[in-house]
Coordinates of C-alpha atoms in Angstrom, one line a residue:
M946 CA 3.5 10.0 -16.4
I947 CA 4.4 6.4 -17.0
E948 CA 1.4 4.0 -17.0
S949 CA 2.0 0.9 -15.1
W950 CA 0.1 -2.1 -13.8
R951 CA 0.5 -4.1 -10.6
W952 CA 0.8 -7.8 -11.2
Y953 CA 1.1 -10.6 -8.8
G954 CA 3.1 -13.0 -10.8
E955 CA 2.2 -16.7 -10.2
Y956 CA -0.5 -15.7 -7.8
D957 CA -2.4 -13.5 -10.3
T958 CA -5.1 -14.9 -12.4
I959 CA -4.9 -11.9 -14.8
A960 CA -2.4 -12.9 -17.6
L961 CA 0.2 -10.5 -19.0
S962 CA -1.4 -10.9 -22.3
E963 CA -4.6 -9.4 -20.9
V964 CA -2.6 -6.6 -19.2
A965 CA -1.2 -5.7 -22.6
Q966 CA -4.6 -4.8 -23.9
T967 CA -4.9 -2.0 -21.2
G968 CA -2.1 0.0 -22.8
A969 CA 0.0 0.1 -19.7
R970 CA 3.8 0.4 -20.4
E971 CA 5.3 -1.1 -17.3
I972 CA 4.6 -3.9 -14.8
V973 CA 5.0 -3.3 -11.0
T974 CA 5.6 -6.5 -9.2
A975 CA 7.6 -8.4 -6.6
L976 CA 8.9 -11.9 -5.9
H977 CA 5.9 -12.7 -3.9
D978 CA 6.9 -16.3 -3.1
I979 CA 10.0 -15.4 -1.2
P980 CA 9.5 -15.3 2.6
Y981 CA 10.1 -11.9 4.3
G982 CA 13.7 -11.5 5.4
E983 CA 15.3 -13.8 2.8
V984 CA 17.5 -12.5 0.0
W985 CA 16.0 -12.1 -3.4
Q986 CA 18.5 -14.0 -5.6
I987 CA 19.7 -12.4 -8.8
D988 CA 18.6 -15.4 -10.9
A989 CA 15.1 -15.3 -9.7
I990 CA 15.0 -11.5 -10.3
A991 CA 16.4 -12.0 -13.9
A992 CA 13.8 -14.7 -14.6
R993 CA 10.9 -12.4 -13.5
K994 CA 12.3 -9.6 -15.6
A995 CA 12.7 -11.8 -18.6
Q996 CA 9.1 -12.9 -18.2
I997 CA 7.9 -9.4 -18.2
Q998 CA 9.9 -8.2 -21.0
N999 CA 9.0 -11.1 -23.2
A1000 CA 5.4 -10.1 -22.7
G1001 CA 6.2 -6.6 -24.0
F1002 CA 6.7 -4.6 -20.7
E1003 CA 9.4 -3.1 -18.7
W1004 CA 9.9 -3.7 -14.9
N1005 CA 11.3 -0.7 -13.2
V1006 CA 9.4 -0.5 -9.9
V1007 CA 9.3 -3.2 -7.2
E1008 CA 6.2 -3.3 -5.0
S1009 CA 7.2 -4.4 -2.5
L1010 CA 10.5 -5.4 -1.0
P1011 CA 9.0 -6.1 2.4
V1012 CA 10.4 -5.0 5.7
H1013 CA 10.5 -7.9 8.2
E1014 CA 8.3 -7.5 11.2
R1015 CA 11.3 -8.0 13.6
I1016 CA 12.8 -4.8 12.1
K1017 CA 9.5 -2.9 12.7
R1018 CA 9.6 -4.2 16.3
G1019 CA 13.4 -3.5 16.7
E1020 CA 13.5 -7.1 18.0
G1021 CA 16.8 -8.9 18.7
D1022 CA 20.0 -8.9 16.5
L1023 CA 18.9 -7.5 13.2
A1024 CA 22.2 -7.4 11.5
Q1025 CA 21.4 -10.3 9.2
L1026 CA 18.0 -9.1 8.3
F1027 CA 19.5 -5.7 7.3
A1028 CA 22.3 -7.4 5.3
N1029 CA 19.8 -9.4 3.4
Y1030 CA 17.7 -6.4 2.6
R1031 CA 20.7 -4.6 1.3
Q1032 CA 21.8 -7.7 -0.7
S1033 CA 18.3 -7.9 -2.3
M1034 CA 18.6 -4.2 -3.3
A1035 CA 22.0 -4.8 -4.8
N1036 CA 20.6 -7.8 -6.8
L1037 CA 17.7 -5.7 -8.0
A1038 CA 20.0 -2.9 -9.1
A1039 CA 22.2 -5.3 -11.0
E1040 CA 19.2 -6.1 -13.1
G1041 CA 18.5 -2.4 -13.7
I1042 CA 15.5 -2.2 -11.3
K1043 CA 16.0 1.0 -9.3
T1044 CA 12.8 2.0 -7.6
I1045 CA 11.5 0.2 -4.4
C1046 CA 8.1 0.7 -3.0
Y1047 CA 7.8 -0.5 0.7
N1048 CA 5.7 0.2 3.8
F1049 CA 6.3 0.4 7.5
M1050 CA 2.9 -0.6 8.7
P1051 CA 3.0 -3.0 11.6
L1052 CA 1.6 -6.5 10.7
L1053 CA -1.0 -5.5 8.2
D1054 CA -0.4 -4.1 4.8
W1055 CA -4.0 -2.8 4.5
T1056 CA -7.3 -3.3 6.3
R1057 CA -10.8 -3.7 5.0
T1058 CA -14.0 -5.2 6.6
D1059 CA -15.6 -5.9 3.2
L1060 CA -13.9 -7.3 0.1
A1061 CA -17.1 -7.2 -2.1
A1062 CA -19.3 -4.4 -0.8
P1063 CA -22.1 -3.6 -3.3
V1064 CA -22.2 -0.3 -5.1
S1065 CA -25.2 1.3 -6.9
T1066 CA -24.1 0.1 -10.4
G1067 CA -24.1 -3.6 -9.5
A1068 CA -20.4 -3.7 -9.2
T1069 CA -18.5 -4.3 -5.8
C1070 CA -15.8 -2.6 -4.0
L1071 CA -13.4 -2.8 -1.1
R1072 CA -14.9 -1.2 2.1
F1073 CA -13.7 -0.3 5.6
D1074 CA -16.8 -0.2 7.8
A1075 CA -15.9 1.5 11.2
V1076 CA -18.9 -0.3 12.9
K1077 CA -17.8 -3.8 11.8
M1078 CA -14.1 -3.0 12.7
A1079 CA -15.2 -1.9 16.1
A1080 CA -17.3 -5.1 16.5
F1081 CA -14.2 -7.1 15.5
E1082 CA -11.8 -5.4 17.9
I1083 CA -14.2 -5.1 20.9
N1084 CA -16.5 -8.1 20.6
I1085 CA -14.6 -10.7 18.7
L1086 CA -10.9 -10.0 19.4
G1087 CA -11.7 -8.8 22.9
R1088 CA -9.3 -5.9 22.8
R1089 CA -11.1 -3.7 25.4
A1090 CA -8.7 -0.8 24.9
A1091 CA -10.4 -0.5 21.5
E1092 CA -13.4 1.0 23.2
D1093 CA -11.4 4.3 23.5
D1094 CA -10.7 4.2 19.8
Y1095 CA -14.3 4.6 18.6
P1096 CA -17.0 7.1 19.4
E1097 CA -20.0 6.0 21.4
D1098 CA -22.4 5.8 18.6
V1099 CA -20.1 3.5 16.6
R1100 CA -19.6 1.3 19.7
Q1101 CA -23.4 1.0 20.2
R1102 CA -23.9 0.1 16.5
A1103 CA -21.0 -2.4 16.8
V1104 CA -22.7 -4.2 19.7
A1105 CA -25.9 -4.3 17.7
W1106 CA -24.1 -5.8 14.7
F1107 CA -22.3 -8.4 16.7
Q1108 CA -25.5 -9.5 18.4
K1109 CA -27.3 -10.0 15.1
S1110 CA -24.4 -11.5 13.1
T1111 CA -24.1 -15.1 12.3
A1112 CA -20.9 -17.3 12.6
T1113 CA -20.5 -17.1 8.9
E1114 CA -20.6 -13.3 8.9
R1115 CA -18.0 -13.2 11.7
D1116 CA -15.8 -15.7 9.8
N1117 CA -16.2 -13.4 6.7
L1118 CA -15.2 -10.4 8.6
L1119 CA -12.0 -12.1 10.0
A1120 CA -11.1 -13.3 6.4
A1121 CA -11.5 -9.8 5.1
I1122 CA -9.3 -8.3 7.7
M1123 CA -6.7 -11.2 7.3
A1124 CA -6.6 -10.4 3.5
G1125 CA -4.4 -7.5 4.4
L1126 CA -1.7 -9.6 5.9
P1127 CA 1.3 -9.5 3.5
G1128 CA 2.6 -12.3 1.5
A1129 CA 1.1 -15.9 1.1
F1130 CA 2.7 -17.4 4.2
E1131 CA 0.4 -17.0 7.1
R1132 CA -3.2 -16.1 8.2
F1133 CA -4.4 -16.1 11.7
D1134 CA -7.5 -17.2 13.5
V1135 CA -8.7 -15.0 16.3
A1136 CA -6.4 -16.6 19.0
G1137 CA -3.5 -16.4 16.7
L1138 CA -4.1 -12.6 16.0
R1139 CA -4.2 -12.0 19.7
N1140 CA -0.8 -13.7 20.2
V1141 CA 0.9 -11.9 17.3
L1142 CA -0.5 -8.6 18.5
E1143 CA 1.1 -9.3 21.9
S1144 CA 4.5 -9.0 20.2
Y1145 CA 3.7 -5.3 19.6
K1146 CA 2.3 -4.5 23.0
H1147 CA 5.4 -2.4 24.0
I1148 CA 5.7 -0.7 20.6
D1149 CA 4.1 2.8 20.7
R1150 CA 4.4 5.6 18.2
E1151 CA 7.8 6.8 19.3
A1152 CA 9.3 3.3 19.5
L1153 CA 8.1 2.6 15.9
R1154 CA 9.5 5.8 14.7
A1155 CA 12.9 4.9 16.3
N1156 CA 12.9 1.5 14.6
Y1157 CA 11.9 3.2 11.3
R1158 CA 14.8 5.7 11.6
R1159 CA 17.1 2.9 12.2
F1160 CA 15.8 1.0 9.0
L1161 CA 16.5 4.2 7.0
Q1162 CA 20.0 4.6 8.3
E1163 CA 20.7 1.0 7.5
V1164 CA 19.5 0.9 3.9
V1165 CA 19.4 4.5 2.4
P1166 CA 23.1 4.7 2.1
T1167 CA 23.1 1.5 0.1
A1168 CA 20.3 3.0 -2.1
E1169 CA 22.6 6.0 -2.7
E1170 CA 25.5 3.9 -3.7
L1171 CA 23.3 1.8 -6.0
G1172 CA 21.5 4.9 -7.6
M1173 CA 18.2 3.5 -6.3
R1174 CA 15.2 5.2 -4.8
L1175 CA 13.2 4.0 -1.8
C1176 CA 9.6 5.2 -1.6
V1177 CA 7.4 4.6 1.5
H1178 CA 3.7 3.9 1.0
Q1179 CA 1.2 5.5 3.4
D1180 CA -0.7 3.7 6.0
D1181 CA -4.0 2.1 5.0
P1182 CA -6.2 3.1 6.7
P1183 CA -4.3 6.2 7.9
R1184 CA -5.1 5.7 11.6
D1185 CA -4.0 3.4 14.5
I1186 CA -5.8 0.1 14.3
L1187 CA -5.8 -3.1 16.4
G1188 CA -3.8 -1.3 18.9
L1189 CA -1.0 -0.8 16.4
P1190 CA 0.5 2.6 15.9
R1191 CA 0.6 4.1 12.4
I1192 CA 3.3 6.6 11.6
V1193 CA 2.9 7.4 7.9
S1194 CA -0.6 8.7 7.7
N1195 CA -0.5 12.4 6.9
G1196 CA 1.7 15.3 5.7
A1197 CA 3.4 15.8 9.0
D1198 CA 4.3 12.1 9.1
L1199 CA 5.8 12.4 5.6
D1200 CA 7.8 15.4 6.6
W1201 CA 9.2 13.4 9.5
V1202 CA 10.1 10.5 7.2
L1203 CA 11.9 12.7 4.7
D1204 CA 13.7 14.5 7.5
A1205 CA 14.7 11.3 9.3
Y1206 CA 17.2 10.6 6.5
D1207 CA 17.5 13.6 4.2
S1208 CA 18.4 12.1 0.9
P1209 CA 16.8 12.0 -2.7
A1210 CA 17.0 8.2 -2.3
N1211 CA 14.6 8.5 0.7
G1212 CA 11.3 9.2 -1.0
V1213 CA 7.6 8.7 -1.1
T1214 CA 5.0 6.5 -3.0
L1215 CA 2.2 8.9 -3.0
C1216 CA -1.0 7.0 -2.4
A1217 CA -4.1 9.1 -3.1
G1218 CA -6.5 6.5 -1.6
S1219 CA -4.5 5.9 1.6
L1220 CA -4.1 9.7 2.3
G1221 CA -7.6 10.4 1.0
A1222 CA -9.3 8.1 3.7
N1223 CA -8.3 10.7 6.4
P1224 CA -10.8 13.6 6.2
D1225 CA -8.0 16.0 7.5
N1226 CA -5.7 15.3 4.5
D1227 CA -5.6 17.6 1.6
V1228 CA -4.1 15.1 -0.8
P1229 CA -3.1 17.5 -3.7
A1230 CA -1.6 19.9 -1.1
I1231 CA 0.5 17.1 0.6
A1232 CA 1.6 15.9 -2.9
A1233 CA 2.7 19.5 -3.8
K1234 CA 4.8 19.8 -0.5
V1235 CA 6.7 16.5 -1.0
A1236 CA 6.7 16.5 -4.8
E1237 CA 10.5 16.5 -5.2
R1238 CA 10.7 13.3 -3.3
I1239 CA 7.8 11.5 -5.0
H1240 CA 9.2 8.5 -6.9
F1241 CA 5.9 6.5 -7.6
V1242 CA 2.3 7.2 -7.5
H1243 CA -0.9 5.2 -6.7
L1244 CA -4.0 6.9 -8.1
R1245 CA -7.3 5.7 -6.6
N1246 CA -10.2 7.5 -4.8
V1247 CA -12.3 6.9 -1.7
R1248 CA -15.7 8.1 -0.5
K1249 CA -15.8 8.7 3.3
D1250 CA -18.6 8.6 5.8
P1251 CA -18.7 10.8 8.9
N1252 CA -18.2 7.8 11.3
G1253 CA -14.8 6.9 9.9
S1254 CA -16.0 4.4 7.3
F1255 CA -14.8 4.6 3.7
E1256 CA -15.0 2.7 0.5
E1257 CA -13.3 2.7 -2.8
A1258 CA -15.0 5.1 -5.3
D1259 CA -14.6 5.6 -9.0
H1260 CA -11.1 7.0 -9.8
L1261 CA -12.6 10.4 -10.6
G1262 CA -15.6 10.1 -8.4
G1263 CA -14.5 10.1 -4.8
D1264 CA -13.6 12.8 -2.3
T1265 CA -10.2 13.6 -3.6
D1266 CA -9.8 16.1 -6.5
M1267 CA -8.0 13.8 -8.8
V1268 CA -7.5 16.4 -11.5
A1269 CA -5.7 18.7 -9.1
L1270 CA -3.6 15.9 -7.9
V1271 CA -2.6 14.8 -11.4
R1272 CA -1.8 18.5 -12.2
V1273 CA 0.7 18.5 -9.2
I1274 CA 2.4 15.4 -10.6
L1275 CA 2.6 16.8 -14.1
Q1276 CA 4.1 20.1 -12.7
E1277 CA 6.7 18.2 -10.9
E1278 CA 7.6 16.2 -14.0
A1279 CA 8.0 19.6 -15.9
R1280 CA 10.3 20.8 -13.1
R1281 CA 12.5 17.7 -13.4
R1282 CA 12.5 18.0 -17.2
D1283 CA 13.5 21.7 -17.0
I1284 CA 16.5 21.0 -14.8
G1285 CA 17.7 18.4 -17.3
R1286 CA 16.7 15.1 -15.6
S1287 CA 16.4 12.3 -18.2
D1288 CA 14.2 10.3 -15.7
H1289 CA 11.7 13.1 -15.3
E1290 CA 8.7 10.9 -15.9
I1291 CA 7.0 9.5 -12.8
P1292 CA 5.5 6.0 -12.9
F1293 CA 2.0 5.6 -11.6
R1294 CA -0.6 2.9 -11.5
P1295 CA -4.4 2.8 -11.3
D1296 CA -4.8 1.5 -7.8
H1297 CA -7.7 -0.8 -6.9
G1298 CA -10.9 -0.5 -8.8
H1299 CA -14.5 -1.9 -8.7
H1300 CA -15.1 -5.5 -9.6
M1301 CA -17.6 -5.3 -12.4
L1302 CA -19.0 -7.0 -15.5
S1303 CA -17.3 -10.3 -16.3
D1304 CA -14.8 -9.7 -13.5
L1305 CA -17.6 -10.6 -11.0
A1306 CA -17.4 -14.2 -12.2
R1307 CA -13.6 -14.4 -11.9
D1308 CA -11.4 -15.4 -9.0
L1309 CA -9.3 -12.2 -8.7
I1310 CA -7.2 -10.7 -6.0
P1311 CA -9.4 -8.4 -3.9
G1312 CA -9.2 -4.8 -5.1
Y1313 CA -7.2 -5.7 -8.2
P1314 CA -9.7 -6.5 -10.9
L1315 CA -8.9 -6.2 -14.6
I1316 CA -11.9 -4.2 -15.9
G1317 CA -12.2 -1.8 -12.9
R1318 CA -8.6 -0.9 -13.1
L1319 CA -8.8 -0.5 -16.9
R1320 CA -11.6 1.9 -16.5
G1321 CA -9.6 3.8 -13.9
L1322 CA -6.5 3.9 -16.2
S1323 CA -8.6 5.1 -19.2
E1324 CA -10.1 7.9 -17.1
L1325 CA -6.8 9.0 -15.7
R1326 CA -5.2 8.8 -19.2
G1327 CA -7.8 11.3 -20.3
V1328 CA -7.1 13.7 -17.4
I1329 CA -3.3 13.4 -18.1
R1330 CA -3.8 14.1 -21.8
A1331 CA -6.1 17.1 -21.2
L1332 CA -3.7 18.7 -18.6
S1333 CA -0.7 18.1 -20.9
Y1334 CA -1.9 20.6 -23.5

């Protein structure tokens, strides 16, 4: 398994010289300053690659080449957006970058209600609190249909939280939810979020699937021609939210994705944390079923509450059997090696991590600390080494 590290380029306060001390071999990144839908020019790709190589790393996985919201909505003439996506793929391939992680989540890349929830050690973590989310949807956003999305006890506690909350607490809740909006180009206030959600009001699960199938039909043939691999990230959290349908949340959804365009170029970014937030998901079993199409792996763990809340746990300390999951990945690598594939190693990265120690005083991207991910990488490295004997 290839140790990698997600890095946000010019938006990241963690320097590549610090990442070098983690022992990671590769950097996973993107051109985060380019607005969605525009072409990634080859000179910009080459400059980022040179920056990474000069720091002693390789860049083989893009995370992410984003899918424009109009494509997700199937809105208007999409020919130019698809052409731009394919051109960006070609430009990446010209620089030797052949794996593209992406998602098909409407509007939000991920959703949390707390960016610095305390844990018992004195560190902090990302948390999704079902009560706060219900309060936001029902009492702040005013989405009355949300009442059907939460059980009665959660709704009652949501009302109590809202009535006791201060303006600052409500603002902080909105800021935490907006932190999941992709890119650096727009954040919404409550009125703005209501407006943008209106653009999805006619998009149900089947409509989103139809738009996703069209995306695959438009781009997977290009990936095949270029020798590239596309790998979809699972929904985070793996449930409908804000009235938006989620269609990549469990094993059955992944089966649909892989069948929608049956090609080795149409694959999976296996995210242990996203899948693990759904109590019905057996993450190692799902990984074993789609193993041949796993092109990239995110290893993190979550601890779930009965009411639908969850928070980031230690990499080896959450609800998912991480040792069993790593064993599945190693077995797939061995299968690929046995059939003669020179690219049998699967890149992974320690995903998220607790903010701890000196990181608590640093201005870091939520969920992407230095020390917490280093701890996770070290623990995972030990599991991989032990299972490799």
